[in-house]
């Protein structure tokens, strides 16, 4: 970073910063694969600091914070930053997704999860700062996720969970199958580690 600051030409400085951001992003992915979650989070945060429009760094950082470091409130903040980058219209995001609706659906789903699982959190509307029930905000995020991707079974399940909607008599077969496959893979992995 300090070497980048010494570059006089603005376009060369931006290019060097973008290259360093991509390198930090890929380093984060490598740390994540190696289960070095704190180092992965640091790398993603560094990438985002170098390139403020690198939405994937924020999204991946949020996933690490939420799934592995159990910091839901912090995850919520970076998910919202990724969402802002992808929905603003003034600057092209770095490496925009090929299917933005699917990415936006996943971000809304993860925002809903972060709201659901963040402890001791007050939920306020962004537009007027009025406090609202957190379950209501989570439900809204899950609804948005489903609108963007009607096949987002996880969001559909969580919406039913937070709203206690009796019209959802049971989880869909797709959701149950995916849940079982995820569990089976993790169960197998834990057995191998114990042996």
CSV table of C-alpha atoms in Angstrom, one decimal:
chain,number,residue,atom,x,y,z
A,1,UNK,CA,0.0,0.0,0.0
A,2,UNK,CA,2.8,2.5,0.9
A,3,UNK,CA,4.5,1.7,-2.5
A,4,UNK,CA,1.2,2.5,-4.3
A,5,UNK,CA,0.9,5.9,-2.6
A,6,UNK,CA,4.3,6.9,-4.1
A,7,UNK,CA,3.0,6.5,-7.7
A,8,UNK,CA,2.5,10.0,-9.0
A,9,UNK,CA,0.3,9.3,-12.1
A,10,UNK,CA,-3.3,8.8,-11.0
A,11,UNK,CA,-4.2,6.2,-13.6
A,12,UNK,CA,-1.0,4.2,-12.8
A,13,UNK,CA,-1.8,4.5,-9.0
A,14,UNK,CA,-5.4,3.2,-9.6
A,15,UNK,CA,-4.2,0.3,-11.8
A,16,UNK,CA,-1.6,-0.7,-9.2
A,17,UNK,CA,-4.2,-0.5,-6.4
A,18,UNK,CA,-6.6,-2.6,-8.5
A,19,UNK,CA,-3.9,-5.2,-9.1
A,20,UNK,CA,-3.1,-5.3,-5.4
A,21,UNK,CA,-6.8,-5.5,-4.5
A,22,UNK,CA,-7.2,-8.6,-6.8
A,23,UNK,CA,-4.1,-10.2,-5.3
A,24,UNK,CA,-5.4,-9.6,-1.8
A,25,UNK,CA,-8.8,-11.0,-2.8
A,26,UNK,CA,-7.2,-14.2,-4.2
A,27,UNK,CA,-5.1,-14.5,-1.1
A,28,UNK,CA,-8.3,-14.3,1.0
A,29,UNK,CA,-9.7,-17.1,-1.1
A,30,UNK,CA,-6.6,-19.2,-0.5
A,31,UNK,CA,-6.7,-18.6,3.3
A,32,UNK,CA,-10.4,-19.5,3.3
A,33,UNK,CA,-9.7,-22.7,1.5
A,34,UNK,CA,-7.0,-23.5,4.1
A,35,UNK,CA,-9.5,-22.6,6.9
A,36,UNK,CA,-7.4,-19.7,8.1
A,37,UNK,CA,-10.5,-17.6,8.6
A,38,UNK,CA,-9.1,-14.6,10.4
A,39,UNK,CA,-6.4,-14.2,7.7
A,40,UNK,CA,-9.0,-14.6,5.0
A,41,UNK,CA,-11.1,-11.9,6.6
A,42,UNK,CA,-8.0,-9.6,6.9
A,43,UNK,CA,-7.2,-10.2,3.2
A,44,UNK,CA,-10.8,-9.5,2.0
A,45,UNK,CA,-10.9,-6.4,4.1
A,46,UNK,CA,-7.6,-5.2,2.7
A,47,UNK,CA,-8.8,-5.9,-0.9
A,48,UNK,CA,-11.9,-3.8,-0.1
A,49,UNK,CA,-9.8,-1.0,1.3
A,50,UNK,CA,-7.7,-0.9,-1.9
A,51,UNK,CA,-10.8,-1.0,-4.2
A,52,UNK,CA,-14.0,0.4,-2.8
A,53,UNK,CA,-16.0,-1.1,-5.6
A,54,UNK,CA,-14.8,-4.7,-5.1
A,55,UNK,CA,-18.2,-6.0,-4.1
A,56,UNK,CA,-16.9,-9.7,-4.0
A,57,UNK,CA,-14.4,-8.8,-1.3
A,58,UNK,CA,-17.2,-7.4,0.9
A,59,UNK,CA,-19.5,-10.4,0.2
A,60,UNK,CA,-16.8,-12.9,1.0
A,61,UNK,CA,-15.7,-11.0,4.1
A,62,UNK,CA,-19.3,-11.1,5.2
A,63,UNK,CA,-19.5,-14.8,4.7
A,64,UNK,CA,-16.3,-15.4,6.7
A,65,UNK,CA,-17.5,-13.1,9.5
A,66,UNK,CA,-20.9,-14.7,9.7
A,67,UNK,CA,-20.2,-18.4,9.0
A,68,UNK,CA,-16.8,-18.9,10.7
A,69,UNK,CA,-16.1,-16.0,13.1
A,70,UNK,CA,-19.7,-15.7,14.3
A,71,UNK,CA,-19.7,-11.9,14.0
A,72,UNK,CA,-23.2,-11.4,12.5
A,73,UNK,CA,-23.4,-7.6,13.2
A,74,UNK,CA,-20.1,-7.0,11.4
A,75,UNK,CA,-21.2,-9.3,8.5
A,76,UNK,CA,-24.4,-7.4,8.1
A,77,UNK,CA,-22.5,-4.1,7.6
A,78,UNK,CA,-20.3,-5.6,4.9
A,79,UNK,CA,-23.1,-7.4,3.1
A,80,UNK,CA,-24.9,-4.1,2.9
A,81,UNK,CA,-21.8,-2.5,1.5
A,82,UNK,CA,-21.6,-5.2,-1.2
A,83,UNK,CA,-25.3,-4.7,-1.9
A,84,UNK,CA,-24.8,-0.9,-2.2
A,85,UNK,CA,-22.0,-1.3,-4.7
A,86,UNK,CA,-24.0,-3.6,-6.9
A,87,UNK,CA,-27.2,-1.5,-6.9
A,88,UNK,CA,-25.7,2.0,-7.2
A,89,UNK,CA,-25.7,3.4,-10.7
A,90,UNK,CA,-22.8,5.9,-10.7
A,91,UNK,CA,-19.7,3.6,-10.9
A,92,UNK,CA,-19.3,0.2,-12.5
A,93,UNK,CA,-18.5,-2.4,-9.7
A,94,UNK,CA,-15.2,-4.3,-10.0
A,95,UNK,CA,-15.9,-7.6,-11.8
A,96,UNK,CA,-19.6,-7.3,-12.0
A,97,UNK,CA,-21.4,-10.6,-11.6
A,98,UNK,CA,-22.6,-12.4,-14.8
A,99,UNK,CA,-26.0,-13.0,-13.1
A,100,UNK,CA,-26.6,-10.1,-10.8
A,101,UNK,CA,-30.1,-11.2,-9.7
A,102,UNK,CA,-28.7,-14.4,-8.3
A,103,UNK,CA,-25.9,-12.6,-6.4
A,104,UNK,CA,-28.3,-10.0,-5.1
A,105,UNK,CA,-30.7,-12.8,-4.0
A,106,UNK,CA,-27.9,-14.4,-2.1
A,107,UNK,CA,-26.9,-11.1,-0.5
A,108,UNK,CA,-30.5,-10.4,0.6
A,109,UNK,CA,-30.7,-13.9,2.0
A,110,UNK,CA,-27.4,-13.5,4.0
A,111,UNK,CA,-28.5,-10.1,5.2
A,112,UNK,CA,-31.7,-11.7,6.5
A,113,UNK,CA,-29.7,-14.4,8.2
A,114,UNK,CA,-27.3,-11.8,9.8
A,115,UNK,CA,-30.3,-9.9,11.1
A,116,UNK,CA,-31.9,-13.1,12.4
A,117,UNK,CA,-28.8,-14.2,14.3
A,118,UNK,CA,-27.2,-11.0,15.4
A,119,UNK,CA,-27.6,-10.7,19.2
A,120,UNK,CA,-28.6,-7.5,21.0
A,121,UNK,CA,-29.2,-5.6,17.8
A,122,UNK,CA,-31.6,-2.8,17.2
A,123,UNK,CA,-33.1,-2.7,13.7
A,124,UNK,CA,-33.8,0.7,12.1
A,125,UNK,CA,-35.0,1.7,8.7
A,126,UNK,CA,-32.3,3.2,6.6
A,127,UNK,CA,-34.6,5.9,5.1
A,128,UNK,CA,-35.9,7.4,8.3
A,129,UNK,CA,-34.1,5.7,11.3
A,130,UNK,CA,-37.3,4.4,12.9
A,131,UNK,CA,-36.8,1.3,14.9
A,132,UNK,CA,-38.7,-1.8,13.6
A,133,UNK,CA,-38.8,-5.4,14.8
A,134,UNK,CA,-35.7,-7.2,13.5
A,135,UNK,CA,-37.9,-10.2,12.4
A,136,UNK,CA,-39.8,-7.8,10.1
A,137,UNK,CA,-36.5,-6.6,8.6
A,138,UNK,CA,-35.2,-10.2,8.2
A,139,UNK,CA,-38.5,-11.3,6.6
A,140,UNK,CA,-38.3,-8.4,4.1
A,141,UNK,CA,-34.7,-9.4,3.2
A,142,UNK,CA,-35.9,-13.0,2.6
A,143,UNK,CA,-38.8,-11.8,0.5
A,144,UNK,CA,-36.4,-9.7,-1.7
A,145,UNK,CA,-34.2,-12.7,-2.1
A,146,UNK,CA,-37.1,-14.8,-3.3
A,147,UNK,CA,-38.3,-12.1,-5.7
A,148,UNK,CA,-34.8,-11.9,-7.2
A,149,UNK,CA,-34.5,-15.7,-7.4
A,150,UNK,CA,-37.7,-17.7,-7.0
A,151,UNK,CA,-35.6,-20.9,-6.7
A,152,UNK,CA,-33.8,-19.6,-3.6
A,153,UNK,CA,-35.1,-22.4,-1.3
A,154,UNK,CA,-33.0,-21.4,1.7
A,155,UNK,CA,-34.6,-17.9,1.6
A,156,UNK,CA,-38.1,-19.4,1.3
A,157,UNK,CA,-37.4,-21.7,4.3
A,158,UNK,CA,-36.1,-18.8,6.4
A,159,UNK,CA,-39.0,-16.6,5.5
A,160,UNK,CA,-41.4,-19.3,6.7
A,161,UNK,CA,-39.3,-19.6,9.9
A,162,UNK,CA,-39.2,-15.9,10.8
A,163,UNK,CA,-42.8,-15.3,9.9
A,164,UNK,CA,-44.1,-18.6,11.3
A,165,UNK,CA,-46.2,-18.8,8.1
A,166,UNK,CA,-48.6,-21.8,8.5
A,167,UNK,CA,-49.0,-21.9,4.7
A,168,UNK,CA,-45.6,-23.6,4.5
A,169,UNK,CA,-46.5,-27.0,5.9
A,170,UNK,CA,-43.1,-28.5,5.5
A,171,UNK,CA,-39.7,-27.6,3.9
A,172,UNK,CA,-39.5,-28.3,0.2
A,173,UNK,CA,-37.8,-31.5,-1.1
A,174,UNK,CA,-35.0,-29.4,-2.6
A,175,UNK,CA,-34.3,-27.7,0.7
A,176,UNK,CA,-34.3,-31.0,2.7
A,177,UNK,CA,-32.1,-32.7,0.1
A,178,UNK,CA,-29.6,-29.9,0.1
A,179,UNK,CA,-29.6,-29.7,3.9
A,180,UNK,CA,-29.0,-33.5,4.1
A,181,UNK,CA,-26.2,-33.4,1.5
A,182,UNK,CA,-24.5,-30.6,3.4
A,183,UNK,CA,-24.8,-32.4,6.7
A,184,UNK,CA,-23.6,-35.7,5.2
A,185,UNK,CA,-20.5,-34.1,3.8
A,186,UNK,CA,-19.7,-32.4,7.1
A,187,UNK,CA,-20.4,-35.5,9.0
A,188,UNK,CA,-18.1,-37.6,6.8
A,189,UNK,CA,-15.4,-34.9,7.1
A,190,UNK,CA,-15.7,-34.9,10.9
A,191,UNK,CA,-15.5,-38.8,11.0
A,192,UNK,CA,-12.3,-38.7,8.9
A,193,UNK,CA,-10.7,-36.1,11.3
A,194,UNK,CA,-11.6,-38.2,14.4
A,195,UNK,CA,-9.9,-41.3,12.9
